[in-house]
C-alpha cells in the first residue's frame, strides 16, 4: 500500500484546512472518509477572527467564498439581564475605536465547508486513501466524538452544560449595519445575533441561542410564529422585528480538553482536542489556530527529524496549551457567572459590564485576544 507523509482523519473545517496547509508545504497528504461529505443544511454562521481569515486567505479559500457568504462585524453590543429590578449592564466594542478594520467576519458554515472541499479537489498533493494507509504522522480532526482518539486511550471527559445552542438564520425589518448583539439572560441563557447577508442582504442575522436543554428543544419544536414571538420578546426590538429565515437546529454544549494532544506519530486538532461554549464564537478559531501552529512546527523541523517524532509534536502541544486553556476557562467563567441566579451575582455582572465599558485599555486587550492577535 502506498504510504503518505500525513494521514488526516476528519473532513470538517479543521481537517480540510490542515490538509491544504500541509500540501502547500509539499507534503503528501492522505484523507480518509467520504470526499463528498458536506453539510449543505448547516444553518450556522461562524464568527471568525483575523488570524483565521489570514489562514484561509493563505489557503486560497477565503477569496473564493461567495460575496453573500461573508459579512463584517463593525460593532458589538453585549447586554446583561435586567431582571430583579436592577438595570441591565452594557458593554460595547467598536472596530473603529480599536483601530481595526472589523471586529470579526461572519461566514456561512455550509459555504466554507463547500469551498474547502473544492480547494482540496485542486490540490495535487492530497489523495483520498483508506483508513489504514501507512503514514509518518496521523492527524486526528474527527471532532468531539473522535473514535480514533478513544482508540488511543486519550482521556477526553466532556463536562456538559445541560444547555443546547439553537441556531437559525433570521431576517429583520431593519438593516443590521454590521452590528452584532449578545444578551446574557437569567439561567445562563445567551442569545447572539450575528449580522449576515443571507437570506436578505443587509438585514439578516445568524442566531445562536444557548439555553437549558428542555427549553432549547421546546424552542426548536415551536411553530415558527410562536418561536418568533419568543425571540422578539427576548431581543425587545433592539434589532427590529425578527422573522425566521431557515430551519432551526440545535447542538449540545460542553467543555472538554484532551489530557494530551500528541504522542508518537499522532496529533489531535480542533474539536477532537478541545470543545468550548460557543458564547465567544471561538471553537473553530481555536481549531484553525491548531492548524496554523502544527503547520509552522512541521515546516520548521530539523531535516533529520521525522514528522511523527513526539519531541517535535510536543512543540505544537506547548504552543497550543495556553490559548486553548485560556479560552476554555474564560468561556466557562462567563457562562457560570451569568448562570448564577443570586441577586448579588446579577448585580456584580451588570456592574462588571458597565465598569468594563469605561476601561478602553481592557476593552482593547479583550478585542485583541478575540481577533487572535
Ligand atoms: C451553534 C454553534 C455555533 C458555533 N459558532 C462558532 C463561531 O461563531 N466561531 C467559531 O470559531 N466556532 C464556532 N463554533 C464551533 C465550531 O463549530 C467547531 O469548533 C468546529 O466546527 C470544529 O471543527 P472540526 O473540524 O474540529 O470538527 P467537526 O466540524 O466536528 O468535523 C469533524 C469531521 O470528522 C468526521 N469524522 C468523525 N469521525 C470520523 C472518522 N472516524 N473517520 C473520518 N472522519 C470522521 C465528521 O463526520 C466530521 O466531518 C460553533 C459551534 C456551535 C455548535
Short mmCIF file of C-alpha atoms and ligand atoms in Angstrom, two decimals:
data_model
loop_
_atom_site.label_atom_id
_atom_site.label_comp_id
_atom_site.label_asym_id
_atom_site.label_seq_id
_atom_site.Cartn_x
_atom_site.Cartn_y
_atom_site.Cartn_z
CA UNK A 1 0.00 0.00 0.00
CA UNK A 2 1.30 3.46 -0.92
CA UNK A 3 2.25 5.45 2.18
CA UNK A 4 1.75 9.20 2.76
CA UNK A 5 3.59 11.76 4.86
CA UNK A 6 0.49 12.78 6.82
CA UNK A 7 -2.84 10.98 7.17
CA UNK A 8 -5.66 13.40 8.05
CA UNK A 9 -8.76 11.83 9.60
CA UNK A 10 -11.87 14.02 9.58
CA UNK A 11 -13.22 16.30 6.87
CA UNK A 12 -14.57 19.14 8.97
CA UNK A 13 -13.19 22.66 8.52
CA UNK A 14 -10.14 21.82 10.63
CA UNK A 15 -9.16 18.59 8.82
CA UNK A 16 -9.65 20.13 5.39
CA UNK A 17 -7.68 23.27 6.28
CA UNK A 18 -4.85 21.17 7.68
CA UNK A 19 -4.68 19.02 4.53
CA UNK A 20 -4.48 22.15 2.35
CA UNK A 21 -1.86 23.76 4.54
CA UNK A 22 0.41 20.71 4.67
CA UNK A 23 0.01 20.03 0.95
CA UNK A 24 1.14 23.62 0.31
CA UNK A 25 4.43 22.68 2.05
CA UNK A 26 4.86 19.87 -0.47
CA UNK A 27 3.97 17.06 1.96
CA UNK A 28 1.91 14.17 0.60
CA UNK A 29 -1.40 14.10 2.46
CA UNK A 30 -3.94 11.28 2.61
CA UNK A 31 -7.52 11.94 3.70
CA UNK A 32 -9.96 9.31 4.93
CA UNK A 33 -13.75 9.37 4.87
CA UNK A 34 -16.19 10.41 2.19
CA UNK A 35 -14.64 13.13 -0.05
CA UNK A 36 -18.13 14.38 -0.95
CA UNK A 37 -19.10 14.78 2.72
CA UNK A 38 -20.63 18.21 3.17
CA UNK A 39 -23.25 19.83 5.33
CA UNK A 40 -25.31 21.99 2.95
CA UNK A 41 -28.08 22.19 5.57
CA UNK A 42 -25.79 23.61 8.27
CA UNK A 43 -27.59 26.81 9.31
CA UNK A 44 -24.71 28.04 11.44
CA UNK A 45 -22.74 31.18 10.80
CA UNK A 46 -19.23 31.31 12.29
CA UNK A 47 -17.62 34.43 13.70
CA UNK A 48 -14.03 34.17 12.51
CA UNK A 49 -11.17 36.29 13.81
CA UNK A 50 -8.39 37.98 11.84
CA UNK A 51 -5.98 35.08 12.36
CA UNK A 52 -8.48 32.56 10.92
CA UNK A 53 -9.24 34.81 7.96
CA UNK A 54 -5.49 35.17 7.29
CA UNK A 55 -5.03 31.38 7.31
CA UNK A 56 -7.99 30.79 4.97
CA UNK A 57 -6.67 33.55 2.69
CA UNK A 58 -3.25 31.84 2.52
CA UNK A 59 -5.03 28.59 1.66
CA UNK A 60 -6.77 30.40 -1.25
CA UNK A 61 -10.17 29.58 0.23
CA UNK A 62 -11.25 32.95 1.60
CA UNK A 63 -11.11 34.67 -1.78
CA UNK A 64 -13.33 32.06 -3.39
CA UNK A 65 -16.20 32.41 -0.88
CA UNK A 66 -19.32 33.96 -2.40
CA UNK A 67 -19.81 37.61 -1.53
CA UNK A 68 -23.04 36.95 0.35
CA UNK A 69 -21.38 34.24 2.46
CA UNK A 70 -19.31 36.73 4.49
CA UNK A 71 -20.28 39.77 6.50
CA UNK A 72 -18.01 42.02 8.62
CA UNK A 73 -18.84 42.96 12.22
CA UNK A 74 -18.03 46.62 12.94
CA UNK A 75 -19.69 46.94 16.35
CA UNK A 76 -20.70 44.60 19.10
CA UNK A 77 -23.14 45.28 21.91
CA UNK A 78 -23.24 42.94 24.93
CA UNK A 79 -26.13 43.33 27.38
CA UNK A 80 -26.73 41.80 30.83
CA UNK A 81 -30.14 40.91 32.22
CA UNK A 82 -32.41 43.50 33.77
CA UNK A 83 -34.46 41.11 35.94
CA UNK A 84 -34.95 41.70 39.70
CA UNK A 85 -35.49 45.45 39.36
CA UNK A 86 -31.83 46.10 38.59
CA UNK A 87 -30.69 47.90 35.45
CA UNK A 88 -29.05 45.77 32.73
CA UNK A 89 -25.31 46.26 32.24
CA UNK A 90 -23.99 47.06 28.80
CA UNK A 91 -20.65 46.70 27.11
CA UNK A 92 -19.93 47.85 23.59
CA UNK A 93 -17.00 47.34 21.25
CA UNK A 94 -16.30 49.13 18.02
CA UNK A 95 -13.74 48.28 15.35
CA UNK A 96 -13.15 51.98 14.76
CA UNK A 97 -12.24 52.59 18.43
CA UNK A 98 -9.94 49.56 18.43
CA UNK A 99 -8.15 50.72 15.27
CA UNK A 100 -9.22 47.52 13.47
CA UNK A 101 -10.97 47.20 10.11
CA UNK A 102 -13.56 44.91 11.66
CA UNK A 103 -14.06 43.03 14.95
CA UNK A 104 -14.76 39.70 13.23
CA UNK A 105 -16.16 38.35 10.00
CA UNK A 106 -19.28 36.21 9.94
CA UNK A 107 -19.09 33.34 7.46
CA UNK A 108 -21.64 30.82 6.21
CA UNK A 109 -20.65 27.42 7.69
CA UNK A 110 -22.02 25.42 4.73
CA UNK A 111 -20.31 27.64 2.14
CA UNK A 112 -16.97 27.44 3.99
CA UNK A 113 -17.31 23.65 4.05
CA UNK A 114 -18.05 23.57 0.30
CA UNK A 115 -15.15 25.87 -0.67
CA UNK A 116 -12.66 23.91 1.45
CA UNK A 117 -13.82 20.72 -0.34
CA UNK A 118 -13.42 22.41 -3.74
CA UNK A 119 -9.91 23.64 -2.91
CA UNK A 120 -8.92 20.09 -1.94
CA UNK A 121 -10.05 18.73 -5.29
CA UNK A 122 -7.49 21.02 -6.96
CA UNK A 123 -4.65 20.18 -4.57
CA UNK A 124 -2.27 17.72 -6.32
CA UNK A 125 -0.65 16.55 -3.06
CA UNK A 126 -3.91 15.45 -1.36
CA UNK A 127 -5.30 11.97 -2.02
CA UNK A 128 -8.32 10.04 -0.82
CA UNK A 129 -6.94 6.98 0.92
CA UNK A 130 -8.01 4.01 3.03
CA UNK A 131 -8.23 4.32 6.80
CA UNK A 132 -5.20 2.07 7.39
CA UNK A 133 -2.82 3.84 4.97
CA UNK A 134 0.70 3.95 6.47
CA UNK A 135 1.81 7.49 7.37
CA UNK A 136 4.65 9.14 9.27
CA UNK A 137 2.06 11.25 11.12
CA UNK A 138 -1.68 10.80 11.67
CA UNK A 139 -3.64 13.99 12.38
CA UNK A 140 -6.95 13.33 14.11
CA UNK A 141 -9.53 16.01 13.25
CA UNK A 142 -12.62 13.88 13.83
CA UNK A 143 -14.50 16.33 16.02
CA UNK A 144 -15.74 15.90 19.57
CA UNK A 145 -16.78 12.22 19.18
CA UNK A 146 -13.42 11.13 17.70
CA UNK A 147 -13.26 7.32 17.68
CA UNK A 148 -9.53 7.27 16.87
CA UNK A 149 -8.86 9.42 19.98
CA UNK A 150 -10.76 6.90 22.11
CA UNK A 151 -8.88 4.01 20.48
CA UNK A 152 -5.61 5.68 21.54
CA UNK A 153 -6.93 5.77 25.12
CA UNK A 154 -6.67 9.57 25.36
CA UNK A 155 -8.87 10.92 28.16
CA UNK A 156 -11.48 13.42 26.99
CA UNK A 157 -14.25 13.92 29.52
CA UNK A 158 -16.80 16.48 28.34
CA UNK A 159 -18.46 18.42 31.17
CA UNK A 160 -21.97 19.04 29.79
CA UNK A 161 -23.51 22.46 30.48
CA UNK A 162 -27.01 20.93 30.32
CA UNK A 163 -27.60 23.52 27.59
CA UNK A 164 -28.04 23.36 23.81
CA UNK A 165 -27.37 26.05 21.23
CA UNK A 166 -30.24 26.70 18.84
CA UNK A 167 -29.04 28.10 15.51
CA UNK A 168 -31.03 29.56 12.61
CA UNK A 169 -30.96 32.34 10.03
CA UNK A 170 -33.16 35.36 10.71
CA UNK A 171 -34.46 38.27 8.67
CA UNK A 172 -35.02 41.69 10.28
CA UNK A 173 -37.21 44.58 9.15
CA UNK A 174 -34.23 46.90 9.74
CA UNK A 175 -30.65 46.97 8.35
CA UNK A 176 -28.08 45.34 10.66
CA UNK A 177 -25.34 47.89 9.83
CA UNK A 178 -22.66 45.39 10.79
CA UNK A 179 -23.72 45.32 14.47
CA UNK A 180 -23.54 42.03 16.40
CA UNK A 181 -25.64 41.81 19.56
CA UNK A 182 -25.46 39.47 22.50
CA UNK A 183 -27.69 39.16 25.55
CA UNK A 184 -26.80 37.30 28.73
CA UNK A 185 -30.12 36.34 30.26
CA UNK A 186 -31.24 34.69 33.51
CA UNK A 187 -30.42 30.99 33.89
CA UNK A 188 -27.27 31.24 31.78
CA UNK A 189 -29.15 31.81 28.52
CA UNK A 190 -27.02 33.52 25.91
CA UNK A 191 -28.63 34.91 22.78
CA UNK A 192 -26.43 36.17 19.94
CA UNK A 193 -27.39 37.88 16.67
CA UNK A 194 -24.58 37.88 14.10
CA UNK A 195 -25.06 40.27 11.16
CA UNK A 196 -25.32 38.40 7.87
CA UNK A 197 -26.29 38.75 4.21
CA UNK A 198 -28.48 35.70 3.59
CA UNK A 199 -31.35 35.29 3.01
CA UNK A 200 -31.83 39.10 2.82
CA UNK A 201 -28.69 41.21 2.06
CA UNK A 202 -28.01 43.82 4.75
CA UNK A 203 -30.84 42.67 7.03
CA UNK A 204 -30.17 39.06 8.04
CA UNK A 205 -28.67 37.53 11.17
CA UNK A 206 -27.21 34.23 12.25
CA UNK A 207 -28.85 33.29 15.54
CA UNK A 208 -27.12 31.34 18.31
CA UNK A 209 -29.43 30.96 21.30
CA UNK A 210 -27.92 28.84 24.06
CA UNK A 211 -30.33 27.74 26.74
CA UNK A 212 -31.27 24.87 29.04
CA UNK A 213 -31.73 21.58 27.19
CA UNK A 214 -35.53 21.32 27.62
CA UNK A 215 -36.08 24.94 26.64
CA UNK A 216 -33.85 24.59 23.57
CA UNK A 217 -35.76 21.53 22.38
CA UNK A 218 -39.02 23.38 23.06
CA UNK A 219 -37.82 26.44 21.08
CA UNK A 220 -36.74 24.21 18.18
CA UNK A 221 -40.10 22.42 18.05
CA UNK A 222 -42.33 25.53 18.42
CA UNK A 223 -44.35 26.62 15.37
CA UNK A 224 -42.44 29.40 13.56
CA UNK A 225 -44.82 32.18 14.67
CA UNK A 226 -44.54 31.20 18.36
CA UNK A 227 -40.75 30.96 18.10
CA UNK A 228 -40.60 34.41 16.52
CA UNK A 229 -42.77 35.81 19.32
CA UNK A 230 -40.37 34.43 21.98
CA UNK A 231 -37.37 35.70 20.03
CA UNK A 232 -38.80 39.21 19.64
CA UNK A 233 -39.66 39.31 23.34
CA UNK A 234 -36.10 38.33 24.25
CA UNK A 235 -34.49 40.89 21.94
CA UNK A 236 -37.06 43.63 22.74
CA UNK A 237 -36.91 45.16 19.27
CA UNK A 238 -33.20 46.09 19.57
CA UNK A 239 -32.52 44.66 16.09
CA UNK A 240 -36.01 45.34 14.72
CA UNK A 241 -38.76 42.78 14.17
CA UNK A 242 -37.16 39.38 13.53
CA UNK A 243 -38.52 36.51 11.44
CA UNK A 244 -37.14 33.03 10.78
CA UNK A 245 -35.24 32.68 7.51
CA UNK A 246 -34.29 28.99 7.80
CA UNK A 247 -34.90 25.77 9.69
CA UNK A 248 -33.73 25.61 13.31
CA UNK A 249 -31.09 23.13 14.55
CA UNK A 250 -29.56 22.64 17.96
CA UNK A 251 -26.28 21.32 19.36
CA UNK A 252 -25.46 20.06 22.89
CA UNK A 253 -22.90 22.21 24.74
CA UNK A 254 -19.99 21.02 26.85
CA UNK A 255 -16.48 21.93 27.94
CA UNK A 256 -13.62 19.48 27.36
CA UNK A 257 -9.89 19.24 26.70
CA UNK A 258 -7.95 16.14 25.75
CA UNK A 259 -5.44 15.24 28.50
CA UNK A 260 -2.75 15.25 25.83
CA UNK A 261 -2.83 16.34 22.19
CA UNK A 262 0.09 14.33 20.79
CA UNK A 263 2.05 11.12 21.02
CA UNK A 264 4.47 9.20 18.80
CA UNK A 265 3.11 9.51 15.27
CA UNK A 266 -0.22 11.16 16.12
CA UNK A 267 -1.65 14.54 16.94
CA UNK A 268 -5.13 15.94 17.79
CA UNK A 269 -6.59 19.17 16.37
CA UNK A 270 -9.86 21.11 16.55
CA UNK A 271 -12.88 19.78 18.41
CA UNK A 272 -11.15 16.42 18.76
CA UNK A 273 -8.69 18.22 21.08
CA UNK A 274 -10.94 20.79 22.81
CA UNK A 275 -14.53 21.99 22.89
CA UNK A 276 -15.74 25.29 24.36
CA UNK A 277 -19.09 27.03 24.87
CA UNK A 278 -19.96 28.99 21.68
CA UNK A 279 -20.73 32.21 23.62
CA UNK A 280 -17.46 33.76 22.45
CA UNK A 281 -17.62 32.21 18.94
CA UNK A 282 -14.12 30.74 19.30
CA UNK A 283 -14.29 26.94 18.73
CA UNK A 284 -13.32 26.96 15.08
CA UNK A 285 -10.91 29.87 15.62
CA UNK A 286 -9.09 27.65 18.13
CA UNK A 287 -9.12 24.74 15.65
CA UNK A 288 -7.70 26.90 12.85
CA UNK A 289 -5.12 28.17 15.36
CA UNK A 290 -4.13 24.50 15.85
CA UNK A 291 -3.77 24.11 12.05
CA UNK A 292 -1.53 27.18 11.76
CA UNK A 293 0.62 26.10 14.72
CA UNK A 294 1.09 22.49 13.55
CA UNK A 295 1.92 23.62 10.02
CA UNK A 296 4.54 26.02 11.39
CA UNK A 297 6.09 23.38 13.64
CA UNK A 298 6.28 20.80 10.83
CA UNK A 299 7.70 23.35 8.38
CA UNK A 300 10.36 24.39 10.88
CA UNK A 301 11.52 20.86 11.83
CA UNK A 302 15.18 19.83 11.61
CA UNK A 303 15.88 17.99 8.31
CA UNK A 304 16.75 14.77 10.12
CA UNK A 305 13.65 14.77 12.35
CA UNK A 306 10.73 12.52 11.28
CA UNK A 307 7.26 14.10 11.03
CA UNK A 308 5.88 11.81 13.74
CA UNK A 309 8.68 12.48 16.26
CA UNK A 310 6.96 13.07 19.60
CA UNK A 311 9.52 15.70 20.65
CA UNK A 312 8.64 17.67 17.53
CA UNK A 313 4.91 17.32 18.15
CA UNK A 314 5.33 18.49 21.74
CA UNK A 315 6.37 21.89 20.33
CA UNK A 316 2.87 22.08 18.83
CA UNK A 317 1.29 20.93 22.11
CA UNK A 318 3.21 23.57 24.09
CA UNK A 319 2.23 26.33 21.67
CA UNK A 320 -1.47 25.47 21.85
CA UNK A 321 -1.72 24.85 25.60
CA UNK A 322 -2.12 28.47 26.75
CA UNK A 323 -4.67 29.68 24.16
CA UNK A 324 -6.92 26.63 24.42
CA UNK A 325 -6.77 26.56 28.23
CA UNK A 326 -7.43 30.30 28.48
CA UNK A 327 -10.40 30.21 26.08
CA UNK A 328 -11.93 27.21 27.86
CA UNK A 329 -11.59 28.94 31.23
CA UNK A 330 -12.85 32.32 30.00
CA UNK A 331 -15.98 30.96 28.32
CA UNK A 332 -16.67 28.68 31.27
CA UNK A 333 -16.27 31.51 33.81
CA UNK A 334 -18.59 33.79 31.80
CA UNK A 335 -21.18 31.04 31.42
CA UNK A 336 -21.10 30.31 35.18
CA UNK A 337 -21.18 33.98 36.19
CA UNK A 338 -24.21 34.66 34.03
CA UNK A 339 -25.92 31.39 35.01
CA UNK A 340 -25.72 32.16 38.74
CA UNK A 341 -29.25 33.01 39.94
CA UNK A 342 -28.42 35.18 43.00
CA UNK A 343 -29.14 38.92 43.04
CA UNK A 344 -25.55 39.53 44.15
CA UNK A 345 -24.16 37.75 41.09
CA UNK A 346 -26.60 39.58 38.85
CA UNK A 347 -25.62 42.94 40.28
CA UNK A 348 -21.91 42.05 40.03
CA UNK A 349 -22.15 41.06 36.35
CA UNK A 350 -24.19 44.10 35.39
CA UNK A 351 -21.84 46.47 37.22
CA UNK A 352 -18.92 44.50 35.75
CA UNK A 353 -20.17 45.05 32.20
CA UNK A 354 -20.67 48.77 32.88
CA UNK A 355 -17.26 49.09 34.52
CA UNK A 356 -15.52 47.27 31.67
CA UNK A 357 -17.25 49.59 29.26
CA UNK A 358 -15.42 52.51 30.91
CA UNK A 359 -12.00 50.88 30.57
CA UNK A 360 -10.71 51.31 26.99
CA UNK A 361 -7.33 49.56 27.62
CA UNK A 362 -9.07 46.43 28.96
CA UNK A 363 -11.53 46.52 26.05
CA UNK A 364 -8.60 46.81 23.65
CA UNK A 365 -6.89 43.81 25.30
CA UNK A 366 -10.09 41.74 25.10
CA UNK A 367 -10.62 42.71 21.46
CA UNK A 368 -7.06 41.77 20.53
CA UNK A 369 -7.48 38.33 22.15
CA UNK A 370 -10.77 37.82 20.25
CA UNK A 371 -9.17 38.95 16.99
CA UNK A 372 -6.46 36.32 17.51
CA UNK A 373 -3.69 38.96 17.51
C1 LIG B 1 -24.11 26.54 17.49
C2 LIG B 1 -22.63 26.67 17.32
C3 LIG B 1 -22.08 27.88 16.92
C4 LIG B 1 -20.71 28.00 16.75
N1 LIG B 1 -20.20 29.20 16.40
C5 LIG B 1 -18.87 29.35 16.25
C6 LIG B 1 -18.32 30.62 15.88
O1 LIG B 1 -19.04 31.61 15.72
N2 LIG B 1 -16.98 30.72 15.72
C7 LIG B 1 -16.15 29.65 15.92
O2 LIG B 1 -14.93 29.81 15.78
N3 LIG B 1 -16.65 28.44 16.28
C8 LIG B 1 -17.98 28.26 16.45
N4 LIG B 1 -18.49 27.04 16.79
C9 LIG B 1 -17.56 25.90 16.98
C10 LIG B 1 -17.26 25.17 15.66
O3 LIG B 1 -18.46 24.74 15.07
C11 LIG B 1 -16.38 23.96 15.90
O4 LIG B 1 -15.33 24.28 16.76
C12 LIG B 1 -15.79 23.46 14.58
O5 LIG B 1 -16.81 23.16 13.66
C13 LIG B 1 -14.93 22.22 14.81
O6 LIG B 1 -14.43 21.77 13.58
P1 LIG B 1 -13.69 20.35 13.48
O7 LIG B 1 -13.30 20.22 12.06
O8 LIG B 1 -12.66 20.23 14.54
O9 LIG B 1 -14.81 19.27 13.88
P2 LIG B 1 -16.14 18.86 13.10
O10 LIG B 1 -16.75 20.02 12.43
O11 LIG B 1 -16.96 18.11 14.10
O12 LIG B 1 -15.64 17.86 11.96
C14 LIG B 1 -15.19 16.57 12.24
C15 LIG B 1 -15.34 15.72 10.98
O13 LIG B 1 -14.77 14.43 11.19
C16 LIG B 1 -15.65 13.44 10.68
N5 LIG B 1 -15.35 12.18 11.39
C17 LIG B 1 -15.76 11.78 12.61
N6 LIG B 1 -15.27 10.57 12.87
C18 LIG B 1 -14.53 10.17 11.79
C19 LIG B 1 -13.78 9.03 11.47
N7 LIG B 1 -13.70 8.01 12.33
N8 LIG B 1 -13.13 8.98 10.28
C20 LIG B 1 -13.20 10.00 9.40
N9 LIG B 1 -13.93 11.12 9.66
C21 LIG B 1 -14.57 11.21 10.84
C22 LIG B 1 -17.03 14.01 10.97
O14 LIG B 1 -18.01 13.40 10.16
C23 LIG B 1 -16.81 15.48 10.61
O15 LIG B 1 -16.96 15.68 9.23
C24 LIG B 1 -19.86 26.89 16.99
C25 LIG B 1 -20.41 25.66 17.39
C26 LIG B 1 -21.78 25.55 17.56
C27 LIG B 1 -22.36 24.22 18.00
#
